[in-house]
PDB file of C-alpha atoms in Angstrom:
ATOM      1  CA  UNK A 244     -73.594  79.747 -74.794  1.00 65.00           C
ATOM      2  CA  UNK A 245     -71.687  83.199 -74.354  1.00 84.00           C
ATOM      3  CA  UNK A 246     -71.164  83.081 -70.713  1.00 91.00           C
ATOM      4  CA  UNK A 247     -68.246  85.552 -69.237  1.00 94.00           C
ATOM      5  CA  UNK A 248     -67.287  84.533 -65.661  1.00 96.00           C
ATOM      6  CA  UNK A 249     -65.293  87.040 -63.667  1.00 97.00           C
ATOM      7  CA  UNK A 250     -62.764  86.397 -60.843  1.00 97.00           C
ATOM      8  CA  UNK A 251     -62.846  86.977 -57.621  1.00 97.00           C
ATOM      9  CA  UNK A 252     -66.473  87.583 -56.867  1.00 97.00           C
ATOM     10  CA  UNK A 253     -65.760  89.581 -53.645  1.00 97.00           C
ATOM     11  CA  UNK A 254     -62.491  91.327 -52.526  1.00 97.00           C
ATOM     12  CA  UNK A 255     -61.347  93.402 -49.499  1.00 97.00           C
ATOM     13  CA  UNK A 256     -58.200  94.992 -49.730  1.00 96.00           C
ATOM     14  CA  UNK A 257     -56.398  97.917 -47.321  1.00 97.00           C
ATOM     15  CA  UNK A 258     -55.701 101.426 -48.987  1.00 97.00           C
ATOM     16  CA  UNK A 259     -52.910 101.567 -51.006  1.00 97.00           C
ATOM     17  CA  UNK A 260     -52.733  97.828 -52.045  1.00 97.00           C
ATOM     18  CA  UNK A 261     -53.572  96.267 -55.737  1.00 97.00           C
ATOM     19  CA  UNK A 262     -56.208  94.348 -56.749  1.00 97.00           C
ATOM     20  CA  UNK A 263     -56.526  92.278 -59.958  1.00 97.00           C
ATOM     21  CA  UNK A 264     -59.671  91.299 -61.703  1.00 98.00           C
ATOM     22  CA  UNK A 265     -59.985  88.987 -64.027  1.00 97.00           C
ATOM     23  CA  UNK A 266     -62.607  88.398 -67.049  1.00 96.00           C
ATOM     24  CA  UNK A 267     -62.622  85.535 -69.098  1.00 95.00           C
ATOM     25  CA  UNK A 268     -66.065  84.883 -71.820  1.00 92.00           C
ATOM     26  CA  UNK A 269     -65.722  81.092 -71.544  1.00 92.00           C
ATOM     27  CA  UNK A 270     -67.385  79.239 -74.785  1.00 88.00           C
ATOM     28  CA  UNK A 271     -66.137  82.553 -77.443  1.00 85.00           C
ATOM     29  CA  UNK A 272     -63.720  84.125 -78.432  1.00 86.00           C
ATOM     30  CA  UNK A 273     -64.329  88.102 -77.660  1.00 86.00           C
ATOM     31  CA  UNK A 274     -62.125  90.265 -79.368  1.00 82.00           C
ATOM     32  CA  UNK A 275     -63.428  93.390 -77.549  1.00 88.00           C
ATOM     33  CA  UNK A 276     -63.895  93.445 -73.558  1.00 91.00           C
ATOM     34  CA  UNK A 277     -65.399  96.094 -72.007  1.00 93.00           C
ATOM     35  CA  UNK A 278     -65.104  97.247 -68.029  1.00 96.00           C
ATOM     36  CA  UNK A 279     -67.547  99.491 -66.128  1.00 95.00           C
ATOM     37  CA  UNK A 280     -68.263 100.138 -63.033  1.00 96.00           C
ATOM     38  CA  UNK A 281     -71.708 100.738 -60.963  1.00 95.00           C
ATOM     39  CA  UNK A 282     -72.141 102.364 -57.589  1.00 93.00           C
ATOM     40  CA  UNK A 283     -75.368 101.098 -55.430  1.00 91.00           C
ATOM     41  CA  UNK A 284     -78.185 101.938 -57.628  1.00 89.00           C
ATOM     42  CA  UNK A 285     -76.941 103.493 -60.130  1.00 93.00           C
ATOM     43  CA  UNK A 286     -76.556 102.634 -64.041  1.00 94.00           C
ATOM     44  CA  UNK A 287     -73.228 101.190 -65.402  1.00 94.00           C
ATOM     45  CA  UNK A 288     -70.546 103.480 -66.096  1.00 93.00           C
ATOM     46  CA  UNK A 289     -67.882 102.401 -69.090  1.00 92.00           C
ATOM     47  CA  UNK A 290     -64.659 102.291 -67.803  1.00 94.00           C
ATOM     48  CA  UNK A 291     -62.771 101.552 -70.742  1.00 93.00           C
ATOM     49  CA  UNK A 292     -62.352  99.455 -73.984  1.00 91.00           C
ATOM     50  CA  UNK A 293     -60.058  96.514 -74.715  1.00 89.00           C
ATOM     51  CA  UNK A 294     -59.158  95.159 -77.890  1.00 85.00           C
ATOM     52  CA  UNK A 295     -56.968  91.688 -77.612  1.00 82.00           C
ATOM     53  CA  UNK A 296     -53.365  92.372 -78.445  1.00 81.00           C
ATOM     54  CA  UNK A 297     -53.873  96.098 -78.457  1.00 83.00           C
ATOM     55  CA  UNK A 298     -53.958  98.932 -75.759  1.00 87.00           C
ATOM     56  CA  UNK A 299     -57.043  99.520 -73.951  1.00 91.00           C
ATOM     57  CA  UNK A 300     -59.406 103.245 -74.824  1.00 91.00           C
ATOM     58  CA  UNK A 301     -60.198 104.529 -71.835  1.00 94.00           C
ATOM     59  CA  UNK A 302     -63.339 106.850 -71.139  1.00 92.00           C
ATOM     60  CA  UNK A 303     -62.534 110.697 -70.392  1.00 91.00           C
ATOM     61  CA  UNK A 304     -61.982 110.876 -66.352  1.00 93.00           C
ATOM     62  CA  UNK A 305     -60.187 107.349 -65.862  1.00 95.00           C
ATOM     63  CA  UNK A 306     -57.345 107.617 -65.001  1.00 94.00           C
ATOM     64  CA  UNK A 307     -55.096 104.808 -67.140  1.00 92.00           C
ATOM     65  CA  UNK A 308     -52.129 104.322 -65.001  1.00 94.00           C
ATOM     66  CA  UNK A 309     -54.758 103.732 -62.054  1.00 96.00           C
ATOM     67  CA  UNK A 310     -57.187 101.503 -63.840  1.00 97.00           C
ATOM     68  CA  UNK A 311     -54.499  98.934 -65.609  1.00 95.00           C
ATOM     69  CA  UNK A 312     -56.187  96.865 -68.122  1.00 94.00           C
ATOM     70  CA  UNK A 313     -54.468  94.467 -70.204  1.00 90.00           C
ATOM     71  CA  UNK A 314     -56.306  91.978 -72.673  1.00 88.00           C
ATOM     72  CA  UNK A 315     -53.335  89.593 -73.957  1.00 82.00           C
ATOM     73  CA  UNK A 316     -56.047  86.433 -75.381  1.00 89.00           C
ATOM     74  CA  UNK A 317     -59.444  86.460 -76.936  1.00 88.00           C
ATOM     75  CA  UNK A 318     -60.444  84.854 -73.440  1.00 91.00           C
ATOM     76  CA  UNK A 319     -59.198  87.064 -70.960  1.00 93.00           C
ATOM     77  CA  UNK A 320     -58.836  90.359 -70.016  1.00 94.00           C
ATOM     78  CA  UNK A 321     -57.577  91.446 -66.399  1.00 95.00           C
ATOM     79  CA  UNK A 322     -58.514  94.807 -64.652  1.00 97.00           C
ATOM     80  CA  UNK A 323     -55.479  96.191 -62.029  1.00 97.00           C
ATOM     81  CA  UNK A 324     -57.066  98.370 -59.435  1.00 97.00           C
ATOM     82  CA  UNK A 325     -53.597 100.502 -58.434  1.00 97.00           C
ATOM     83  CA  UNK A 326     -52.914 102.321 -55.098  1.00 96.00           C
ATOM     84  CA  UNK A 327     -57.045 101.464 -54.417  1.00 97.00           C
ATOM     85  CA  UNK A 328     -58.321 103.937 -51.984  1.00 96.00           C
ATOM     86  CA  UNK A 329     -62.052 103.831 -50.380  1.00 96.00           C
ATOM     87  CA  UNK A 330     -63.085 105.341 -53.025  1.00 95.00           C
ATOM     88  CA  UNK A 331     -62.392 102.629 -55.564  1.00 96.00           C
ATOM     89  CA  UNK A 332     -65.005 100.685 -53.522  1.00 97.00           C
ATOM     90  CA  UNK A 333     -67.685 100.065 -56.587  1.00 96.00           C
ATOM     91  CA  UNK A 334     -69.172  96.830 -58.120  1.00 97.00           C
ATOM     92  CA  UNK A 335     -66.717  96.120 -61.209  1.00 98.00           C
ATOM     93  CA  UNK A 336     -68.223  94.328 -64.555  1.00 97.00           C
ATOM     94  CA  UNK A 337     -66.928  93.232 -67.524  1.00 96.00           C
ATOM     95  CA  UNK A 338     -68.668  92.379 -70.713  1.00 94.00           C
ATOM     96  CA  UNK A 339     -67.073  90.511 -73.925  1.00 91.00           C
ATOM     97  CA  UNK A 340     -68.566  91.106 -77.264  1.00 83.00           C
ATOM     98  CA  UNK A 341     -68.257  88.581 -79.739  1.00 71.00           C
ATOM     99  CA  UNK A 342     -66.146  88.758 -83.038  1.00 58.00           C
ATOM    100  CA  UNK A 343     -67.667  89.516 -86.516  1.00 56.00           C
ATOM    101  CA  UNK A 344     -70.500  91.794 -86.994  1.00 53.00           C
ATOM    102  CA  UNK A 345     -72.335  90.530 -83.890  1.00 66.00           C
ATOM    103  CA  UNK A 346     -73.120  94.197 -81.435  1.00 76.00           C
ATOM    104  CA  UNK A 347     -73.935  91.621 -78.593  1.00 82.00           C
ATOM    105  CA  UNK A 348     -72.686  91.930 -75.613  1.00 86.00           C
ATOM    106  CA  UNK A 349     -72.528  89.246 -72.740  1.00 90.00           C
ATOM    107  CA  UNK A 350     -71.656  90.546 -68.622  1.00 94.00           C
ATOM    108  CA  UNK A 351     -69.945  89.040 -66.321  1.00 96.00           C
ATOM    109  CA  UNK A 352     -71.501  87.809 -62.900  1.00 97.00           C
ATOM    110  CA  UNK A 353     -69.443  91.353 -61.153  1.00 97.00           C
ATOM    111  CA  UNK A 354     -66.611  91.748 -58.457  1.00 98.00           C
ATOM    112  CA  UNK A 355     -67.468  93.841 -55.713  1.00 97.00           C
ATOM    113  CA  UNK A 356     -64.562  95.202 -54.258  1.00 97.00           C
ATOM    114  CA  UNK A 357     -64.354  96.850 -50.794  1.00 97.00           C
ATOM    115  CA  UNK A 358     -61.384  99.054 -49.815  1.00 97.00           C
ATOM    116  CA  UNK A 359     -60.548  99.772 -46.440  1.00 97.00           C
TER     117      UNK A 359
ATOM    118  CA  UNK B 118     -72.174 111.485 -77.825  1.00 74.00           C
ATOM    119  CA  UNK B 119     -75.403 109.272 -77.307  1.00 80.00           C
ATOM    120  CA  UNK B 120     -77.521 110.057 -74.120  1.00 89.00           C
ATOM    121  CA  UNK B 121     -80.105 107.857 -73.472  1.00 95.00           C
ATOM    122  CA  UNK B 122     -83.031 108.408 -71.292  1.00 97.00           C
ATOM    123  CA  UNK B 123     -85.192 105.891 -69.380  1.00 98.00           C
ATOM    124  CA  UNK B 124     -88.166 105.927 -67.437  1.00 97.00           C
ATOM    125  CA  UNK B 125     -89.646 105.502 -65.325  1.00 98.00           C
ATOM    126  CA  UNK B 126     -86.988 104.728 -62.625  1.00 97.00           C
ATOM    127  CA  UNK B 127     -89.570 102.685 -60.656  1.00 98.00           C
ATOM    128  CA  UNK B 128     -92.177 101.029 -61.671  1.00 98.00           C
ATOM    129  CA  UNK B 129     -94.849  98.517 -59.778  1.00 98.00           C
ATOM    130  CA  UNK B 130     -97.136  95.940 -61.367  1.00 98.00           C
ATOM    131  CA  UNK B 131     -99.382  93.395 -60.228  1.00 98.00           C
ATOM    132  CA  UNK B 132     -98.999  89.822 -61.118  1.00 98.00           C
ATOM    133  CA  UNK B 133    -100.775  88.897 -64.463  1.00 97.00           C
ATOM    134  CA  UNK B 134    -100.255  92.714 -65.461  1.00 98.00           C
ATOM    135  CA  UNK B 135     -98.382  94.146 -67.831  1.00 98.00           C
ATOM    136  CA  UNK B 136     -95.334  96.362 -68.075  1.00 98.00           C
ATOM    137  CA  UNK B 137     -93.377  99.408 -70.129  1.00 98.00           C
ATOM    138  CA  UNK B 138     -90.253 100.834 -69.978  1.00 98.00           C
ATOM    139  CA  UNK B 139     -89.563 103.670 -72.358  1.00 98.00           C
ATOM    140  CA  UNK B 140     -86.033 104.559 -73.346  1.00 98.00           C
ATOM    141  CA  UNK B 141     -85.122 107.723 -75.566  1.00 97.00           C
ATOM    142  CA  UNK B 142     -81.929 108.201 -77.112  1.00 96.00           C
ATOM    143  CA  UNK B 143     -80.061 110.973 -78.925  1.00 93.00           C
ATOM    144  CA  UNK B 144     -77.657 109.949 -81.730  1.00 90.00           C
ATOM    145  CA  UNK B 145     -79.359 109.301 -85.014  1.00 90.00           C
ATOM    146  CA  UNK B 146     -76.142 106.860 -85.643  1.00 88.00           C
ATOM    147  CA  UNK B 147     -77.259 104.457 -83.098  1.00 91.00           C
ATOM    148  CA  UNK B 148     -78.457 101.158 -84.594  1.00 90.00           C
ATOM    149  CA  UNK B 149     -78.529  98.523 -81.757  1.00 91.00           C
ATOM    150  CA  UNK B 150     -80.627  98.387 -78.765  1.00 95.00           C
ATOM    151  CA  UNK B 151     -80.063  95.857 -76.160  1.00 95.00           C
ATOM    152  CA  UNK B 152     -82.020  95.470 -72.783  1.00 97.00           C
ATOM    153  CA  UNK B 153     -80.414  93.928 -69.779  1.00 96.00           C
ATOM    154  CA  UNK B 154     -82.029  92.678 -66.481  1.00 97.00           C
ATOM    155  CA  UNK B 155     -80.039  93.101 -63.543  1.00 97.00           C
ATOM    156  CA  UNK B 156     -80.600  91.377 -60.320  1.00 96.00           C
ATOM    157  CA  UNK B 157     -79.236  92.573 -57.074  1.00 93.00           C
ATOM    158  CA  UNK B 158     -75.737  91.644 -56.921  1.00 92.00           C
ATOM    159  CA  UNK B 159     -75.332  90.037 -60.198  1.00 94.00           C
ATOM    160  CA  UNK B 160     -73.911  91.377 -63.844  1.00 94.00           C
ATOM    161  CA  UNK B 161     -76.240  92.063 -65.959  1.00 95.00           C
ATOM    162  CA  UNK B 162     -78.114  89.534 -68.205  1.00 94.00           C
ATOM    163  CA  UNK B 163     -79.060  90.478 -72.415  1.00 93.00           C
ATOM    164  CA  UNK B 164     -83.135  89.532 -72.316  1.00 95.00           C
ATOM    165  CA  UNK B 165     -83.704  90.940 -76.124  1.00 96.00           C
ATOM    166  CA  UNK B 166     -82.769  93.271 -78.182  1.00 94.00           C
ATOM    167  CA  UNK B 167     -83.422  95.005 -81.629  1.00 94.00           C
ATOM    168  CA  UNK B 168     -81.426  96.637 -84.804  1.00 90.00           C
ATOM    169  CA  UNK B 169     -82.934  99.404 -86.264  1.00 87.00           C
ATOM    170  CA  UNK B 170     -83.529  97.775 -89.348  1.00 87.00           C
ATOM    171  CA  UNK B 171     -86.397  96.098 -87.458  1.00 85.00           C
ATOM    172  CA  UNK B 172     -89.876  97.953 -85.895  1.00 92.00           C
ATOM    173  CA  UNK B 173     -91.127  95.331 -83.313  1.00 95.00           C
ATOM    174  CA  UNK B 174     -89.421  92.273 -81.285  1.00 95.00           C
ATOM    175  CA  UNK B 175     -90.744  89.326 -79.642  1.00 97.00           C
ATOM    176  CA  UNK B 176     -90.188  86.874 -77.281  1.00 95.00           C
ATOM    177  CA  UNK B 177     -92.631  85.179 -75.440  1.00 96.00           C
ATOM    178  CA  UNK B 178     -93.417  87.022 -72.983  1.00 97.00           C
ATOM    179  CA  UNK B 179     -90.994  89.965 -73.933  1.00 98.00           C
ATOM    180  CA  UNK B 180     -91.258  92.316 -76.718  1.00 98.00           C
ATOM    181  CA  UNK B 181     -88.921  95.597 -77.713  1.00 98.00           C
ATOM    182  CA  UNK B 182     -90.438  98.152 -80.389  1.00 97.00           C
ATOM    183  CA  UNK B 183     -88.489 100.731 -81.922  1.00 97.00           C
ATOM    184  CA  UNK B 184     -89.606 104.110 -83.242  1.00 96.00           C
ATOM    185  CA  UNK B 185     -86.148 105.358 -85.209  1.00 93.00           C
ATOM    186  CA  UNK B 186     -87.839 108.472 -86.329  1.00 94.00           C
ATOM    187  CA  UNK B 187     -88.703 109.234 -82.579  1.00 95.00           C
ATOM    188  CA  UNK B 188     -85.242 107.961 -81.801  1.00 95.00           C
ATOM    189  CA  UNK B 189     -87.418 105.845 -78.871  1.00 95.00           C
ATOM    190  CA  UNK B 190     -87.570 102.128 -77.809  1.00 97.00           C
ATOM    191  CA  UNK B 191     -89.652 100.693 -75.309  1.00 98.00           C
ATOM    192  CA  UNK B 192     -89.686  96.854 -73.134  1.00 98.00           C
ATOM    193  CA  UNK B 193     -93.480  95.265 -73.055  1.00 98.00           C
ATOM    194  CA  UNK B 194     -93.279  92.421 -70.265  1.00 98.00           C
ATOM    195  CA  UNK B 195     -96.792  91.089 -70.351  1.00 98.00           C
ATOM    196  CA  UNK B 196     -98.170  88.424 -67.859  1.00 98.00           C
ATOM    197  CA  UNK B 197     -95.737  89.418 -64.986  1.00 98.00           C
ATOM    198  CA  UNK B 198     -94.251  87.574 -62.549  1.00 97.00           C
ATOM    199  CA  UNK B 199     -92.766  87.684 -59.470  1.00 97.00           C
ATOM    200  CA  UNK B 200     -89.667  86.658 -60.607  1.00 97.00           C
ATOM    201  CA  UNK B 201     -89.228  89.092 -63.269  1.00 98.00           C
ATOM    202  CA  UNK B 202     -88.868  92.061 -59.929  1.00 98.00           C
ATOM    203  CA  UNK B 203     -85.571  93.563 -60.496  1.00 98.00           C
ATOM    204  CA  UNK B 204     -83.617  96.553 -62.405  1.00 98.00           C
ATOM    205  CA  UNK B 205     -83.764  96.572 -66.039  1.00 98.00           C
ATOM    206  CA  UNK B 206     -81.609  98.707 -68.237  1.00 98.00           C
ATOM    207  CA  UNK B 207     -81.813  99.939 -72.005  1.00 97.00           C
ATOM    208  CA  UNK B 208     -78.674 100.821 -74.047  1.00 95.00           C
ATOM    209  CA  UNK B 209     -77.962 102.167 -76.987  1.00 94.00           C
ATOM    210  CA  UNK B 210     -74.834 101.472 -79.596  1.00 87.00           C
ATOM    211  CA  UNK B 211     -73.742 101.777 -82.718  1.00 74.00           C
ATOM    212  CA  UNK B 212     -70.494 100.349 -85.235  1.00 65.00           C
ATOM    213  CA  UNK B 213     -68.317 103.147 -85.127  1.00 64.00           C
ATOM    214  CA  UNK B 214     -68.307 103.861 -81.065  1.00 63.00           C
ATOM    215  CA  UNK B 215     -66.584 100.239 -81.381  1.00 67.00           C
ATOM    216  CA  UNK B 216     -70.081  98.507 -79.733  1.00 76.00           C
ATOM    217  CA  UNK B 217     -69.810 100.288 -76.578  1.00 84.00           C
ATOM    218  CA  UNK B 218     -72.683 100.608 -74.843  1.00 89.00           C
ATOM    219  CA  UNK B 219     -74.557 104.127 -73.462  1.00 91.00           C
ATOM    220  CA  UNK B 220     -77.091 102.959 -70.721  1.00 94.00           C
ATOM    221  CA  UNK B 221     -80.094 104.802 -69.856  1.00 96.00           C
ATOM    222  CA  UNK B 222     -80.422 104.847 -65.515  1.00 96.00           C
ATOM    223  CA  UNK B 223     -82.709 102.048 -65.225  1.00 97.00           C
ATOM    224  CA  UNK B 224     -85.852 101.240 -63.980  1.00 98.00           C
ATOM    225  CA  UNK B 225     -86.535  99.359 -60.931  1.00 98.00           C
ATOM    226  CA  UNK B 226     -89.711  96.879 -61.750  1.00 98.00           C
ATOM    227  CA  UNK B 227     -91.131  95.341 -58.650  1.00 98.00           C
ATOM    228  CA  UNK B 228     -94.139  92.867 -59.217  1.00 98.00           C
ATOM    229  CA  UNK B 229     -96.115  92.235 -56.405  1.00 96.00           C
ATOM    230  CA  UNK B 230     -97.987  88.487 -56.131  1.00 92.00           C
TER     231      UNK B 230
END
């Protein structure tokens, strides 16, 4: 049980193109979805926080109207990578926590994406 | 808000040894502790974890022991194995940050056969 499966795996997009992601805890219902984001060995970074049906909390220094996150089920929540530049080239997680009192957390398999 | 310290950041073992991770953290609030092994290129995967209302955790080969009045946590692997080589991260959480996670660097195990 609680597996999260993320979608694509691997991207490659040119500069100044979009780029969705997509997160989606397959056998529970996660009313909270989290996004972060690692560069090569380094520790996970939080992103931001979505809540289904609600807007996502982001974490000071993202930029929201880059980073579009929208969580519109208790299965899925999408992350839109806007205007991506090089920079934006990071390994992408999500995680879905499940409902109730439960603090656990389950992670997706990861997207890398690659902008060139 | 919560900082949370690991070390060390690399860390080799034998086969059939043991190993420790230590993780500190700062915010008396926090009351779950999750550790996550990460292989290269993967997410990250929950191995065990521990609320503070609890002093020692075990699972087979895994334990997690928690010192609240130290604010510190530490991994025991005993018995290692090759397969357990890869990056292992500790967290910290607690109700009111709305679950989300503060993870400590990590710590790259490698266990030689």
């Amino acid at each position: 049980g609680a597996v999260v499966s993320q979608h694509p795996s691997r991207v490659i997009c040119k500069s100044g193109t979009s780029v969705k992601i997509e997160c989606r805890s397959l056998d529970f219902q996660a009313t909270t979805m989290f996004w972060y984001r690692q560069f090569p060995k380094q520790s996970l970074m939080l992103m931001a926080t979505s809540n289904e049906g609600s807007k996502a909390t982001y974490e000071q220094g993202v930029e929201k109207d880059k980073f579009l996150i929208n969580h519109a089920s208790l299965t899925l929540s999408t992350l839109t990578v806007t205007s991506a530049h090089p920079e934006d080239s990071s390994f992408y997680i999500c995680s879905a926590g499940t409902s109730g009192l439960s603090y656990e957390q389950y992670f997706g398999p990861g997207t890398r994406l690659t902008v060139t | 808000g919560e900082n949370v310290e690991q070390h060390p950041s690399t860390l080799s073992v034998q086969e059939g040894d043991s190993a420790v991770i230590k993780c500190t953290y700062s915010d008396s609030a926090s009351n779950y502790f999750p550790w996550y092994k990460q292989e290269l290129g993967k997410g990250p995967q929950l191995i065990i974890d521990i609320r503070s209302n609890v002093g020692e955790k075990k699972d087979q080969r895994i334990a997690v022991t928690l010192n609240k009045t130290a604010k510190h946590f530490s991994l025991h692997i005993t018995e290692t194995q090759p397969e357990d080589s890869a990056v292992y991260f500790c967290a910290a959480t607690y109700s009111n940050s709305g679950y989300a996670l503060n993870f400590g660097k990590g710590t790259s195990l490698l266990v030689t056969p």
